GROMACS .gro file of C-alpha atoms in nm:
model
   93
    1UNK     CA    1  -0.290  -1.491  -0.012
    2UNK     CA    2  -0.659  -1.455   0.063
    3UNK     CA    3  -0.767  -1.744   0.286
    4UNK     CA    4  -1.079  -1.804   0.496
    5UNK     CA    5  -0.858  -1.870   0.802
    6UNK     CA    6  -0.635  -1.566   0.735
    7UNK     CA    7  -0.597  -1.263   0.958
    8UNK     CA    8  -0.817  -0.960   0.887
    9UNK     CA    9  -0.660  -0.664   0.707
   10UNK     CA   10  -0.792  -0.310   0.657
   11UNK     CA   11  -0.671  -0.055   0.402
   12UNK     CA   12  -0.813   0.285   0.312
   13UNK     CA   13  -0.767   0.439  -0.031
   14UNK     CA   14  -0.843   0.750  -0.233
   15UNK     CA   15  -0.820   0.789  -0.610
   16UNK     CA   16  -0.618   1.104  -0.683
   17UNK     CA   17  -0.638   1.098  -1.064
   18UNK     CA   18  -0.697   0.871  -1.360
   19UNK     CA   19  -0.520   0.858  -1.696
   20UNK     CA   20  -0.470   0.609  -1.981
   21UNK     CA   21  -0.679   0.341  -1.811
   22UNK     CA   22  -0.477   0.370  -1.489
   23UNK     CA   23  -0.534   0.542  -1.155
   24UNK     CA   24  -0.303   0.719  -0.912
   25UNK     CA   25  -0.420   0.619  -0.564
   26UNK     CA   26  -0.329   0.712  -0.211
   27UNK     CA   27  -0.327   0.397   0.003
   28UNK     CA   28  -0.323   0.374   0.382
   29UNK     CA   29  -0.276   0.030   0.541
   30UNK     CA   30  -0.447   0.028   0.881
   31UNK     CA   31  -0.321  -0.320   0.971
   32UNK     CA   32   0.023  -0.459   0.895
   33UNK     CA   33  -0.028  -0.774   0.692
   34UNK     CA   34   0.222  -0.907   0.439
   35UNK     CA   35   0.140  -0.782   0.086
   36UNK     CA   36  -0.172  -0.613   0.225
   37UNK     CA   37  -0.188  -0.322  -0.021
   38UNK     CA   38  -0.095  -0.542  -0.314
   39UNK     CA   39  -0.372  -0.793  -0.233
   40UNK     CA   40  -0.634  -0.525  -0.163
   41UNK     CA   41  -0.563  -0.357  -0.496
   42UNK     CA   42  -0.559  -0.676  -0.704
   43UNK     CA   43  -0.833  -0.888  -0.542
   44UNK     CA   44  -1.183  -0.893  -0.696
   45UNK     CA   45  -1.333  -0.808  -0.355
   46UNK     CA   46  -1.095  -0.510  -0.325
   47UNK     CA   47  -1.022  -0.257  -0.599
   48UNK     CA   48  -0.992  -0.530  -0.863
   49UNK     CA   49  -0.696  -0.348  -1.017
   50UNK     CA   50  -0.341  -0.468  -0.938
   51UNK     CA   51  -0.058  -0.224  -0.880
   52UNK     CA   52   0.128  -0.157  -1.204
   53UNK     CA   53   0.435  -0.377  -1.233
   54UNK     CA   54   0.326  -0.623  -0.960
   55UNK     CA   55   0.465  -0.956  -1.080
   56UNK     CA   56   0.291  -1.162  -0.809
   57UNK     CA   57  -0.064  -1.023  -0.811
   58UNK     CA   58  -0.072  -0.846  -1.148
   59UNK     CA   59   0.083  -0.873  -1.490
   60UNK     CA   60   0.435  -0.760  -1.399
   61UNK     CA   61   0.650  -0.579  -1.648
   62UNK     CA   62   0.883  -0.310  -1.524
   63UNK     CA   63   0.919  -0.185  -1.170
   64UNK     CA   64   0.629  -0.205  -0.930
   65UNK     CA   65   0.468   0.137  -0.891
   66UNK     CA   66   0.434   0.138  -0.512
   67UNK     CA   67   0.607   0.401  -0.301
   68UNK     CA   68   0.583   0.497   0.066
   69UNK     CA   69   0.568   0.864   0.162
   70UNK     CA   70   0.594   0.784   0.532
   71UNK     CA   71   0.692   0.488   0.742
   72UNK     CA   72   0.654   0.444   1.118
   73UNK     CA   73   0.813   0.158   1.308
   74UNK     CA   74   0.924   0.059   1.654
   75UNK     CA   75   1.301   0.025   1.672
   76UNK     CA   76   1.378  -0.339   1.764
   77UNK     CA   77   1.659  -0.253   2.008
   78UNK     CA   78   1.544   0.070   2.173
   79UNK     CA   79   1.168   0.028   2.155
   80UNK     CA   80   1.148   0.389   2.035
   81UNK     CA   81   0.882   0.475   1.776
   82UNK     CA   82   1.046   0.623   1.468
   83UNK     CA   83   0.879   0.797   1.172
   84UNK     CA   84   1.042   0.867   0.838
   85UNK     CA   85   0.873   1.097   0.583
   86UNK     CA   86   0.931   1.212   0.228
   87UNK     CA   87   0.840   1.572   0.151
   88UNK     CA   88   0.773   1.601  -0.220
   89UNK     CA   89   0.457   1.806  -0.236
   90UNK     CA   90   0.210   1.533  -0.133
   91UNK     CA   91   0.010   1.612   0.178
   92UNK     CA   92  -0.079   1.365   0.452
   93UNK     CA   93  -0.455   1.309   0.451
   0.00000   0.00000   0.00000
Protein backbone atom coordinates (compact mmCIF):
# COMPACT_ATOMS: atom_id res chain seq x y z
CA UNK A 1 0.00 0.00 0.00
CA UNK A 2 1.14 3.54 -0.67
CA UNK A 3 0.76 5.58 2.52
CA UNK A 4 2.10 8.98 3.58
CA UNK A 5 3.55 7.39 6.75
CA UNK A 6 5.02 4.41 4.86
CA UNK A 7 8.69 3.54 4.54
CA UNK A 8 10.55 4.81 1.47
CA UNK A 9 11.24 2.34 -1.34
CA UNK A 10 13.54 2.65 -4.36
CA UNK A 11 13.46 0.54 -7.53
CA UNK A 12 15.38 0.94 -10.77
CA UNK A 13 14.03 -0.31 -14.09
CA UNK A 14 14.90 -0.60 -17.76
CA UNK A 15 12.53 -1.37 -20.62
CA UNK A 16 14.05 -4.20 -22.68
CA UNK A 17 11.38 -4.45 -25.38
CA UNK A 18 7.75 -3.67 -26.13
CA UNK A 19 5.14 -5.74 -27.95
CA UNK A 20 1.34 -5.94 -28.20
CA UNK A 21 0.83 -3.05 -25.78
CA UNK A 22 3.09 -4.67 -23.17
CA UNK A 23 6.69 -4.16 -22.09
CA UNK A 24 9.41 -6.53 -20.94
CA UNK A 25 11.25 -4.73 -18.13
CA UNK A 26 14.28 -5.41 -16.01
CA UNK A 27 13.53 -4.39 -12.42
CA UNK A 28 16.02 -3.90 -9.58
CA UNK A 29 14.64 -3.30 -6.08
CA UNK A 30 17.17 -1.24 -4.10
CA UNK A 31 15.20 -1.47 -0.85
CA UNK A 32 13.34 -4.50 0.43
CA UNK A 33 9.74 -3.47 0.93
CA UNK A 34 6.78 -5.84 0.67
CA UNK A 35 5.30 -5.80 -2.85
CA UNK A 36 7.77 -3.06 -3.80
CA UNK A 37 8.13 -3.93 -7.49
CA UNK A 38 4.43 -4.62 -7.88
CA UNK A 39 3.50 -1.24 -6.37
CA UNK A 40 6.14 0.69 -8.33
CA UNK A 41 4.94 -0.82 -11.60
CA UNK A 42 1.22 -0.30 -10.95
CA UNK A 43 1.11 3.06 -9.14
CA UNK A 44 0.35 6.24 -11.11
CA UNK A 45 3.48 7.88 -9.65
CA UNK A 46 5.56 4.88 -10.78
CA UNK A 47 5.38 3.21 -14.18
CA UNK A 48 1.58 3.30 -14.18
CA UNK A 49 1.50 -0.20 -15.69
CA UNK A 50 0.85 -3.20 -13.41
CA UNK A 51 2.71 -6.47 -13.86
CA UNK A 52 0.74 -8.81 -16.11
CA UNK A 53 -1.33 -11.24 -14.06
CA UNK A 54 -1.06 -9.24 -10.80
CA UNK A 55 -4.40 -9.88 -9.09
CA UNK A 56 -3.80 -7.36 -6.28
CA UNK A 57 -2.47 -4.31 -8.14
CA UNK A 58 -3.56 -5.09 -11.70
CA UNK A 59 -6.29 -6.92 -13.54
CA UNK A 60 -5.21 -10.48 -12.72
CA UNK A 61 -5.87 -13.30 -15.11
CA UNK A 62 -3.32 -16.06 -15.39
CA UNK A 63 0.00 -16.30 -13.62
CA UNK A 64 1.82 -13.17 -12.55
CA UNK A 65 4.67 -12.44 -14.94
CA UNK A 66 7.36 -11.65 -12.37
CA UNK A 67 10.53 -13.73 -12.15
CA UNK A 68 13.79 -13.29 -10.26
CA UNK A 69 17.08 -13.96 -12.03
CA UNK A 70 19.07 -13.56 -8.82
CA UNK A 71 18.34 -13.50 -5.13
CA UNK A 72 20.68 -12.57 -2.29
CA UNK A 73 19.82 -13.15 1.35
CA UNK A 74 21.43 -13.54 4.73
CA UNK A 75 20.94 -17.06 6.07
CA UNK A 76 18.92 -16.77 9.32
CA UNK A 77 20.96 -19.39 11.20
CA UNK A 78 24.52 -18.91 9.95
CA UNK A 79 24.46 -15.21 9.11
CA UNK A 80 26.21 -16.07 5.84
CA UNK A 81 25.27 -14.04 2.75
CA UNK A 82 24.01 -16.37 0.03
CA UNK A 83 23.35 -15.55 -3.64
CA UNK A 84 21.35 -17.71 -6.04
CA UNK A 85 21.37 -16.97 -9.79
CA UNK A 86 19.65 -18.25 -12.91
CA UNK A 87 21.76 -18.37 -16.06
CA UNK A 88 19.44 -18.25 -19.04
CA UNK A 89 21.09 -15.75 -21.33
CA UNK A 90 20.12 -12.56 -19.45
CA UNK A 91 23.05 -10.47 -18.30
CA UNK A 92 23.30 -8.66 -14.97
CA UNK A 93 23.26 -4.91 -15.59
